[in-house]
Amino acid sequence: MATTTSLTTTYAGKEAGAYIKSAFYANETLKYITVKENIDYKQVVRKLVDNITFADDTCDFTPTGTVTLTERVLTLEKFQVHRQLCKNDFLADWQAIEEQNDSLNGSLQDAMIANLLGGIAQRNEYLIWQGVAANAGEYGGFVEVLGADATVNVVSSPVAIDSTNVIAKIGLLVAATPTAVKAAAEKPVIYISQNIWEAFMIANAAAGNGWYTYGGPDMPKSYLGYQLAVCPGMPNNHMVMAQPSNLWFGTNVLSQWNEIKFLDMSDLDGSDNVRFKARFFAGVQYGFGNEIAAYGSGF
């Protein structure tokens, strides 16, 4: 299916300024989970469990205890983003001077590249949490993969969250998280959706914590000392509590996520088309389901 260009303009002649692209939410989740790169297709991640116990001292070496080795497989899928624009579509407006030289205006090229990079980040943020493996162009996100694991500590009977119940519901998530996880050297993070963060700020402001009223999104995000990670791609009314090392995002080469290839087709096929291309690998997985707590439908 060819790229459809919808061009709306009320100005003809010299361009008045830079192109304005749509606003995208960032791929925030990657800041708070473990990113595994240089994976060709799949990576087998081994898990070691050793429940340490003591034994009375003797003169002999007497091995005790049980060491359990299991593994999880982080499998990547390859994706692409292709766009093709016809330079003639921009001939009627501020691109006319540049089109006389059979070239694409630099501001349009830069805007398209920035737009694609922003859109790729936004789409990946969504897929990390809400992706469905059976859908074309998607990989299974955390809601799907965690929801299929009966060992995950799921808070029962989740409801919609607002400022009147947000504190209590976050408390239920923390209570569902195993004590060993909360007491570990690597402290767990509470991953929350955007609407839960907003409800949390409103609740704090109503309780007299006025800095939430004026600080807003720039406020330090924490609850009882646990970091709150606001994940724009997470569906509303969803939360997860886990150690960052227990949630994985895999890819092949990280630089692919910042690489857009541009090709002017004029000298290749005589057309007035220009092409933009990006390719990359992606997938998510986790380590120990029984060390993760989750709140929300689908888990």
mmCIF file of C-alpha atoms in Angstrom:
data_model
loop_
_atom_site.group_PDB
_atom_site.id
_atom_site.type_symbol
_atom_site.label_atom_id
_atom_site.label_comp_id
_atom_site.label_asym_id
_atom_site.label_seq_id
_atom_site.Cartn_x
_atom_site.Cartn_y
_atom_site.Cartn_z
ATOM 1 C CA MET A 1 0.000 0.000 0.000
ATOM 2 C CA ALA A 2 1.494 3.334 -1.052
ATOM 3 C CA THR A 3 2.036 6.197 1.367
ATOM 4 C CA THR A 4 -0.924 8.577 1.306
ATOM 5 C CA THR A 5 0.012 12.251 1.496
ATOM 6 C CA SER A 6 -2.595 14.635 2.847
ATOM 7 C CA LEU A 7 -1.459 18.195 2.186
ATOM 8 C CA THR A 8 -3.286 21.180 3.621
ATOM 9 C CA THR A 9 -1.860 24.612 2.932
ATOM 10 C CA THR A 10 -3.104 28.187 2.726
ATOM 11 C CA TYR A 11 0.211 29.740 1.731
ATOM 12 C CA ALA A 12 1.942 29.849 -1.658
ATOM 13 C CA GLY A 13 5.437 31.183 -2.113
ATOM 14 C CA LYS A 14 8.451 31.360 0.173
ATOM 15 C CA GLU A 15 8.093 29.179 3.266
ATOM 16 C CA ALA A 16 7.121 31.111 6.367
ATOM 17 C CA GLY A 17 8.870 28.833 8.830
ATOM 18 C CA ALA A 18 9.680 25.279 9.841
ATOM 19 C CA TYR A 19 7.246 22.413 9.445
ATOM 20 C CA ILE A 20 5.269 21.632 12.587
ATOM 21 C CA LYS A 21 5.071 17.905 13.292
ATOM 22 C CA SER A 22 2.601 16.085 15.499
ATOM 23 C CA ALA A 23 3.387 15.643 19.182
ATOM 24 C CA PHE A 24 4.623 12.187 20.181
ATOM 25 C CA TYR A 25 5.028 10.672 23.599
ATOM 26 C CA ALA A 26 8.516 9.378 24.249
ATOM 27 C CA ASN A 27 9.635 5.809 24.718
ATOM 28 C CA GLU A 28 9.817 6.428 28.475
ATOM 29 C CA THR A 29 9.620 2.793 29.580
ATOM 30 C CA LEU A 30 13.082 2.000 28.232
ATOM 31 C CA LYS A 31 14.552 4.261 30.920
ATOM 32 C CA TYR A 32 13.265 1.991 33.676
ATOM 33 C CA ILE A 33 13.708 -1.574 32.407
ATOM 34 C CA THR A 34 16.688 -3.629 31.231
ATOM 35 C CA VAL A 35 17.634 -3.200 27.582
ATOM 36 C CA LYS A 36 19.391 -6.185 26.041
ATOM 37 C CA GLU A 37 21.054 -5.465 22.701
ATOM 38 C CA ASN A 38 23.208 -7.300 20.158
ATOM 39 C CA ILE A 39 20.669 -10.133 19.925
ATOM 40 C CA ASP A 40 20.640 -11.759 16.478
ATOM 41 C CA TYR A 41 17.209 -13.371 16.742
ATOM 42 C CA LYS A 42 16.729 -14.883 20.167
ATOM 43 C CA GLN A 43 18.629 -15.014 23.406
ATOM 44 C CA VAL A 44 18.350 -17.704 26.048
ATOM 45 C CA VAL A 45 18.511 -16.069 29.476
ATOM 46 C CA ARG A 46 19.257 -18.521 32.250
ATOM 47 C CA LYS A 47 17.823 -18.041 35.703
ATOM 48 C CA LEU A 48 19.518 -19.340 38.834
ATOM 49 C CA VAL A 49 17.648 -19.873 42.084
ATOM 50 C CA ASP A 50 19.529 -20.869 45.232
ATOM 51 C CA ASN A 51 17.572 -20.682 48.459
ATOM 52 C CA ILE A 52 20.444 -20.352 50.883
ATOM 53 C CA THR A 53 20.242 -22.288 54.166
ATOM 54 C CA PHE A 54 22.877 -22.772 56.890
ATOM 55 C CA ALA A 55 24.242 -26.055 58.203
ATOM 56 C CA ASP A 56 25.990 -26.797 61.464
ATOM 57 C CA ASP A 57 29.759 -26.661 61.239
ATOM 58 C CA THR A 58 31.709 -29.917 60.815
ATOM 59 C CA CYS A 59 35.223 -30.885 59.801
ATOM 60 C CA ASP A 60 33.951 -32.332 56.539
ATOM 61 C CA PHE A 61 32.754 -30.705 53.342
ATOM 62 C CA THR A 62 29.099 -31.634 53.082
ATOM 63 C CA PRO A 63 27.278 -30.087 50.144
ATOM 64 C CA THR A 64 23.685 -29.131 50.853
ATOM 65 C CA GLY A 65 20.927 -27.038 49.348
ATOM 66 C CA THR A 66 19.304 -26.951 45.933
ATOM 67 C CA VAL A 67 20.365 -24.874 42.946
ATOM 68 C CA THR A 68 17.702 -24.611 40.260
ATOM 69 C CA LEU A 69 18.588 -23.539 36.738
ATOM 70 C CA THR A 70 15.812 -22.566 34.350
ATOM 71 C CA GLU A 71 15.712 -20.378 31.288
ATOM 72 C CA ARG A 72 13.551 -17.940 29.394
ATOM 73 C CA VAL A 73 13.845 -17.093 25.730
ATOM 74 C CA LEU A 74 13.816 -13.491 24.527
ATOM 75 C CA THR A 75 12.759 -13.667 20.874
ATOM 76 C CA LEU A 76 12.961 -10.658 18.584
ATOM 77 C CA GLU A 77 10.821 -9.717 15.615
ATOM 78 C CA LYS A 78 11.993 -7.551 12.737
ATOM 79 C CA PHE A 79 9.969 -4.493 11.755
ATOM 80 C CA GLN A 80 10.144 -1.796 9.139
ATOM 81 C CA VAL A 81 8.746 1.656 8.440
ATOM 82 C CA HIS A 82 8.638 2.808 4.804
ATOM 83 C CA ARG A 83 7.402 6.162 3.509
ATOM 84 C CA GLN A 84 7.342 7.554 -0.034
ATOM 85 C CA LEU A 85 6.565 11.176 -0.904
ATOM 86 C CA CYS A 86 6.086 12.719 -4.335
ATOM 87 C CA LYS A 87 7.841 16.048 -4.714
ATOM 88 C CA ASN A 88 5.008 17.257 -6.953
ATOM 89 C CA ASP A 89 2.688 17.244 -3.936
ATOM 90 C CA PHE A 90 4.663 20.181 -2.566
ATOM 91 C CA LEU A 91 5.019 22.119 -5.808
ATOM 92 C CA ALA A 92 2.001 24.352 -5.181
ATOM 93 C CA ASP A 93 3.207 25.802 -1.893
ATOM 94 C CA TRP A 94 6.412 27.012 -0.309
ATOM 95 C CA GLN A 95 8.499 24.283 -1.923
ATOM 96 C CA ALA A 96 8.236 25.750 -5.433
ATOM 97 C CA ILE A 97 11.674 27.350 -5.533
ATOM 98 C CA GLU A 98 13.413 24.185 -4.362
ATOM 99 C CA GLU A 99 11.380 22.041 -6.752
ATOM 100 C CA GLN A 100 12.708 24.060 -9.696
ATOM 101 C CA ASN A 101 16.062 22.482 -8.848
ATOM 102 C CA ASP A 102 14.465 19.014 -8.630
ATOM 103 C CA SER A 103 15.438 18.728 -4.966
ATOM 104 C CA LEU A 104 13.560 18.224 -1.734
ATOM 105 C CA ASN A 105 13.547 21.150 0.614
ATOM 106 C CA GLY A 106 15.857 20.479 3.552
ATOM 107 C CA SER A 107 13.302 21.516 6.163
ATOM 108 C CA LEU A 108 10.789 18.996 4.823
ATOM 109 C CA GLN A 109 13.406 16.242 4.798
ATOM 110 C CA ASP A 110 14.454 17.047 8.369
ATOM 111 C CA ALA A 111 10.832 17.265 9.487
ATOM 112 C CA MET A 112 10.025 13.865 7.968
ATOM 113 C CA ILE A 113 13.038 12.237 9.606
ATOM 114 C CA ALA A 114 12.227 13.760 13.001
ATOM 115 C CA ASN A 115 8.588 12.784 12.573
ATOM 116 C CA LEU A 116 9.479 9.174 11.766
ATOM 117 C CA LEU A 117 11.874 8.886 14.703
ATOM 118 C CA GLY A 118 9.261 10.302 17.052
ATOM 119 C CA GLY A 119 6.568 8.038 15.660
ATOM 120 C CA ILE A 120 8.765 4.951 15.980
ATOM 121 C CA ALA A 121 9.485 5.786 19.621
ATOM 122 C CA GLN A 122 5.800 6.329 20.326
ATOM 123 C CA ARG A 123 4.749 3.101 18.645
ATOM 124 C CA ASN A 124 7.378 1.094 20.473
ATOM 125 C CA GLU A 125 6.327 2.583 23.809
ATOM 126 C CA TYR A 126 2.799 1.356 23.101
ATOM 127 C CA LEU A 127 3.914 -2.123 21.994
ATOM 128 C CA ILE A 128 6.141 -2.661 25.042
ATOM 129 C CA TRP A 129 2.968 -2.804 27.123
ATOM 130 C CA GLN A 130 0.000 -3.365 24.814
ATOM 131 C CA GLY A 131 1.438 -5.241 21.850
ATOM 132 C CA VAL A 132 -0.359 -8.432 20.748
ATOM 133 C CA ALA A 133 1.893 -11.082 19.238
ATOM 134 C CA ALA A 134 -0.821 -12.348 16.872
ATOM 135 C CA ASN A 135 -1.249 -8.924 15.270
ATOM 136 C CA ALA A 136 0.797 -8.035 12.194
ATOM 137 C CA GLY A 137 3.465 -5.443 12.935
ATOM 138 C CA GLU A 138 3.388 -6.101 16.685
ATOM 139 C CA TYR A 139 5.180 -8.146 19.304
ATOM 140 C CA GLY A 140 3.649 -9.391 22.538
ATOM 141 C CA GLY A 141 3.816 -6.679 25.209
ATOM 142 C CA PHE A 142 4.075 -7.044 28.958
ATOM 143 C CA VAL A 143 0.309 -7.085 29.524
ATOM 144 C CA GLU A 144 0.030 -10.095 27.243
ATOM 145 C CA VAL A 145 3.099 -12.042 28.372
ATOM 146 C CA LEU A 146 2.593 -11.404 32.089
ATOM 147 C CA GLY A 147 -1.114 -12.135 31.772
ATOM 148 C CA ALA A 148 -0.278 -15.614 30.479
ATOM 149 C CA ASP A 149 1.823 -16.471 33.554
ATOM 150 C CA ALA A 150 -0.147 -17.783 36.526
ATOM 151 C CA THR A 151 2.817 -17.176 38.859
ATOM 152 C CA VAL A 152 2.537 -13.386 38.538
ATOM 153 C CA ASN A 153 1.080 -11.811 41.696
ATOM 154 C CA VAL A 154 -2.061 -10.206 40.300
ATOM 155 C CA VAL A 155 -4.209 -7.906 42.435
ATOM 156 C CA SER A 156 -7.738 -9.263 42.238
ATOM 157 C CA SER A 157 -10.807 -7.302 41.125
ATOM 158 C CA PRO A 158 -9.101 -4.262 39.569
ATOM 159 C CA VAL A 159 -11.246 -1.162 39.076
ATOM 160 C CA ALA A 160 -10.843 2.198 37.392
ATOM 161 C CA ILE A 161 -8.478 4.446 39.323
ATOM 162 C CA ASP A 162 -9.067 8.075 40.210
ATOM 163 C CA SER A 163 -7.908 10.490 42.881
ATOM 164 C CA THR A 164 -10.250 8.970 45.481
ATOM 165 C CA ASN A 165 -8.771 5.470 45.376
ATOM 166 C CA VAL A 166 -5.331 5.795 43.808
ATOM 167 C CA ILE A 167 -3.383 5.681 47.090
ATOM 168 C CA ALA A 168 -5.220 2.575 48.262
ATOM 169 C CA LYS A 169 -4.798 0.791 44.927
ATOM 170 C CA ILE A 170 -1.067 1.465 44.765
ATOM 171 C CA GLY A 171 -0.936 0.130 48.315
ATOM 172 C CA LEU A 172 -2.590 -3.108 47.166
ATOM 173 C CA LEU A 173 0.048 -3.494 44.459
ATOM 174 C CA VAL A 174 2.859 -3.004 46.957
ATOM 175 C CA ALA A 175 1.229 -5.495 49.340
ATOM 176 C CA ALA A 176 1.048 -8.070 46.525
ATOM 177 C CA THR A 177 4.766 -7.759 45.815
ATOM 178 C CA PRO A 178 6.852 -10.433 47.579
ATOM 179 C CA THR A 179 8.772 -9.220 50.631
ATOM 180 C CA ALA A 180 12.018 -10.615 49.204
ATOM 181 C CA VAL A 181 11.638 -8.325 46.183
ATOM 182 C CA LYS A 182 10.900 -5.243 48.273
ATOM 183 C CA ALA A 183 13.823 -6.002 50.598
ATOM 184 C CA ALA A 184 16.320 -6.841 47.842
ATOM 185 C CA ALA A 185 19.428 -4.776 47.181
ATOM 186 C CA GLU A 186 17.951 -3.820 43.819
ATOM 187 C CA LYS A 187 14.825 -1.910 44.741
ATOM 188 C CA PRO A 188 11.712 -2.551 42.647
ATOM 189 C CA VAL A 189 10.026 0.134 40.580
ATOM 190 C CA ILE A 190 6.292 0.803 40.388
ATOM 191 C CA TYR A 191 5.339 1.174 36.720
ATOM 192 C CA ILE A 192 2.108 3.154 36.300
ATOM 193 C CA SER A 193 -0.061 4.481 33.485
ATOM 194 C CA GLN A 194 -0.410 8.194 32.794
ATOM 195 C CA ASN A 195 -3.903 8.434 34.300
ATOM 196 C CA ILE A 196 -2.715 6.875 37.562
ATOM 197 C CA TRP A 197 0.096 9.419 37.859
ATOM 198 C CA GLU A 198 -2.344 12.271 37.311
ATOM 199 C CA ALA A 199 -4.733 10.814 39.889
ATOM 200 C CA PHE A 200 -1.807 10.460 42.306
ATOM 201 C CA MET A 201 -0.872 14.131 41.896
ATOM 202 C CA ILE A 202 -4.473 15.252 42.397
ATOM 203 C CA ALA A 203 -4.808 13.091 45.508
ATOM 204 C CA ASN A 204 -1.632 14.537 46.994
ATOM 205 C CA ALA A 205 -2.680 18.081 46.219
ATOM 206 C CA ALA A 206 -6.048 17.463 47.882
ATOM 207 C CA ALA A 207 -4.269 16.064 50.934
ATOM 208 C CA GLY A 208 -2.369 19.310 51.375
ATOM 209 C CA ASN A 209 0.832 18.384 49.575
ATOM 210 C CA GLY A 210 0.669 21.621 47.643
ATOM 211 C CA TRP A 211 3.901 21.100 45.729
ATOM 212 C CA TYR A 212 2.060 18.573 43.559
ATOM 213 C CA THR A 213 -0.265 21.367 42.458
ATOM 214 C CA TYR A 214 2.557 23.586 41.246
ATOM 215 C CA GLY A 215 5.274 21.060 40.436
ATOM 216 C CA GLY A 216 3.066 18.831 38.306
ATOM 217 C CA PRO A 217 4.888 16.398 36.027
ATOM 218 C CA ASP A 218 8.278 17.697 37.205
ATOM 219 C CA MET A 219 7.682 16.439 40.730
ATOM 220 C CA PRO A 220 9.928 13.605 41.984
ATOM 221 C CA LYS A 221 7.887 10.478 41.408
ATOM 222 C CA SER A 222 7.843 8.116 44.372
ATOM 223 C CA TYR A 223 5.532 6.263 46.746
ATOM 224 C CA LEU A 224 6.780 5.092 50.159
ATOM 225 C CA GLY A 225 10.302 5.376 48.822
ATOM 226 C CA TYR A 226 9.623 3.282 45.705
ATOM 227 C CA GLN A 227 10.222 5.015 42.397
ATOM 228 C CA LEU A 228 7.160 5.603 40.245
ATOM 229 C CA ALA A 229 7.859 5.159 36.535
ATOM 230 C CA VAL A 230 5.175 6.765 34.384
ATOM 231 C CA CYS A 231 4.813 4.714 31.187
ATOM 232 C CA PRO A 232 2.761 6.474 28.473
ATOM 233 C CA GLY A 233 2.287 3.222 26.560
ATOM 234 C CA MET A 234 0.746 1.374 29.485
ATOM 235 C CA PRO A 235 -3.051 1.132 29.291
ATOM 236 C CA ASN A 236 -5.073 3.217 31.739
ATOM 237 C CA ASN A 237 -5.637 1.791 35.214
ATOM 238 C CA HIS A 238 -2.664 -0.588 34.973
ATOM 239 C CA MET A 239 0.354 -0.945 37.248
ATOM 240 C CA VAL A 240 3.285 -3.315 37.613
ATOM 241 C CA MET A 241 5.821 -3.585 40.420
ATOM 242 C CA ALA A 242 9.080 -5.321 39.593
ATOM 243 C CA GLN A 243 12.825 -4.968 39.659
ATOM 244 C CA PRO A 244 14.162 -3.320 36.472
ATOM 245 C CA SER A 245 16.449 -6.318 35.925
ATOM 246 C CA ASN A 246 13.367 -8.557 35.747
ATOM 247 C CA LEU A 247 11.738 -6.749 32.802
ATOM 248 C CA TRP A 248 13.608 -6.917 29.499
ATOM 249 C CA PHE A 249 13.461 -5.182 26.154
ATOM 250 C CA GLY A 250 15.569 -6.798 23.461
ATOM 251 C CA THR A 251 16.895 -5.452 20.179
ATOM 252 C CA ASN A 252 19.665 -6.060 17.722
ATOM 253 C CA VAL A 253 21.576 -2.788 17.426
ATOM 254 C CA LEU A 254 20.382 0.240 19.384
ATOM 255 C CA SER A 255 21.601 2.659 16.719
ATOM 256 C CA GLN A 256 18.958 1.276 14.338
ATOM 257 C CA TRP A 257 16.326 3.097 16.375
ATOM 258 C CA ASN A 258 17.925 6.434 15.461
ATOM 259 C CA GLU A 259 18.614 5.692 11.808
ATOM 260 C CA ILE A 260 16.376 6.840 8.955
ATOM 261 C CA LYS A 261 17.650 6.262 5.421
ATOM 262 C CA PHE A 262 16.656 8.797 2.780
ATOM 263 C CA LEU A 263 16.685 8.072 -0.954
ATOM 264 C CA ASP A 264 15.837 10.450 -3.814
ATOM 265 C CA MET A 265 14.546 8.276 -6.657
ATOM 266 C CA SER A 266 15.092 10.851 -9.440
ATOM 267 C CA ASP A 267 18.395 9.417 -10.619
ATOM 268 C CA LEU A 268 17.299 5.801 -10.142
ATOM 269 C CA ASP A 269 13.935 5.456 -11.865
ATOM 270 C CA GLY A 270 13.285 8.964 -13.180
ATOM 271 C CA SER A 271 10.389 9.535 -10.797
ATOM 272 C CA ASP A 272 9.792 12.518 -8.532
ATOM 273 C CA ASN A 273 9.507 10.291 -5.455
ATOM 274 C CA VAL A 274 11.617 10.335 -2.318
ATOM 275 C CA ARG A 275 11.765 7.429 0.101
ATOM 276 C CA PHE A 276 12.388 7.123 3.819
ATOM 277 C CA LYS A 277 13.227 3.768 5.408
ATOM 278 C CA ALA A 278 13.830 2.395 8.902
ATOM 279 C CA ARG A 279 14.369 -1.201 10.072
ATOM 280 C CA PHE A 280 14.868 -2.587 13.577
ATOM 281 C CA PHE A 281 14.311 -5.564 15.889
ATOM 282 C CA ALA A 282 12.237 -5.607 19.066
ATOM 283 C CA GLY A 283 10.728 -7.883 21.716
ATOM 284 C CA VAL A 284 10.055 -8.050 25.466
ATOM 285 C CA GLN A 285 10.392 -10.761 28.065
ATOM 286 C CA TYR A 286 10.745 -11.092 31.837
ATOM 287 C CA GLY A 287 12.653 -13.293 34.246
ATOM 288 C CA PHE A 288 10.694 -14.409 37.308
ATOM 289 C CA GLY A 289 6.924 -14.126 37.148
ATOM 290 C CA ASN A 290 6.544 -14.842 40.867
ATOM 291 C CA GLU A 291 8.629 -11.732 41.627
ATOM 292 C CA ILE A 292 6.285 -9.409 39.747
ATOM 293 C CA ALA A 293 3.025 -7.860 40.980
ATOM 294 C CA ALA A 294 0.441 -6.521 38.536
ATOM 295 C CA TYR A 295 -2.795 -4.537 38.663
ATOM 296 C CA GLY A 296 -5.275 -4.167 35.816
ATOM 297 C CA SER A 297 -7.474 -6.102 33.447
ATOM 298 C CA GLY A 298 -5.553 -8.430 31.171
ATOM 299 C CA PHE A 299 -3.077 -9.582 33.798
#
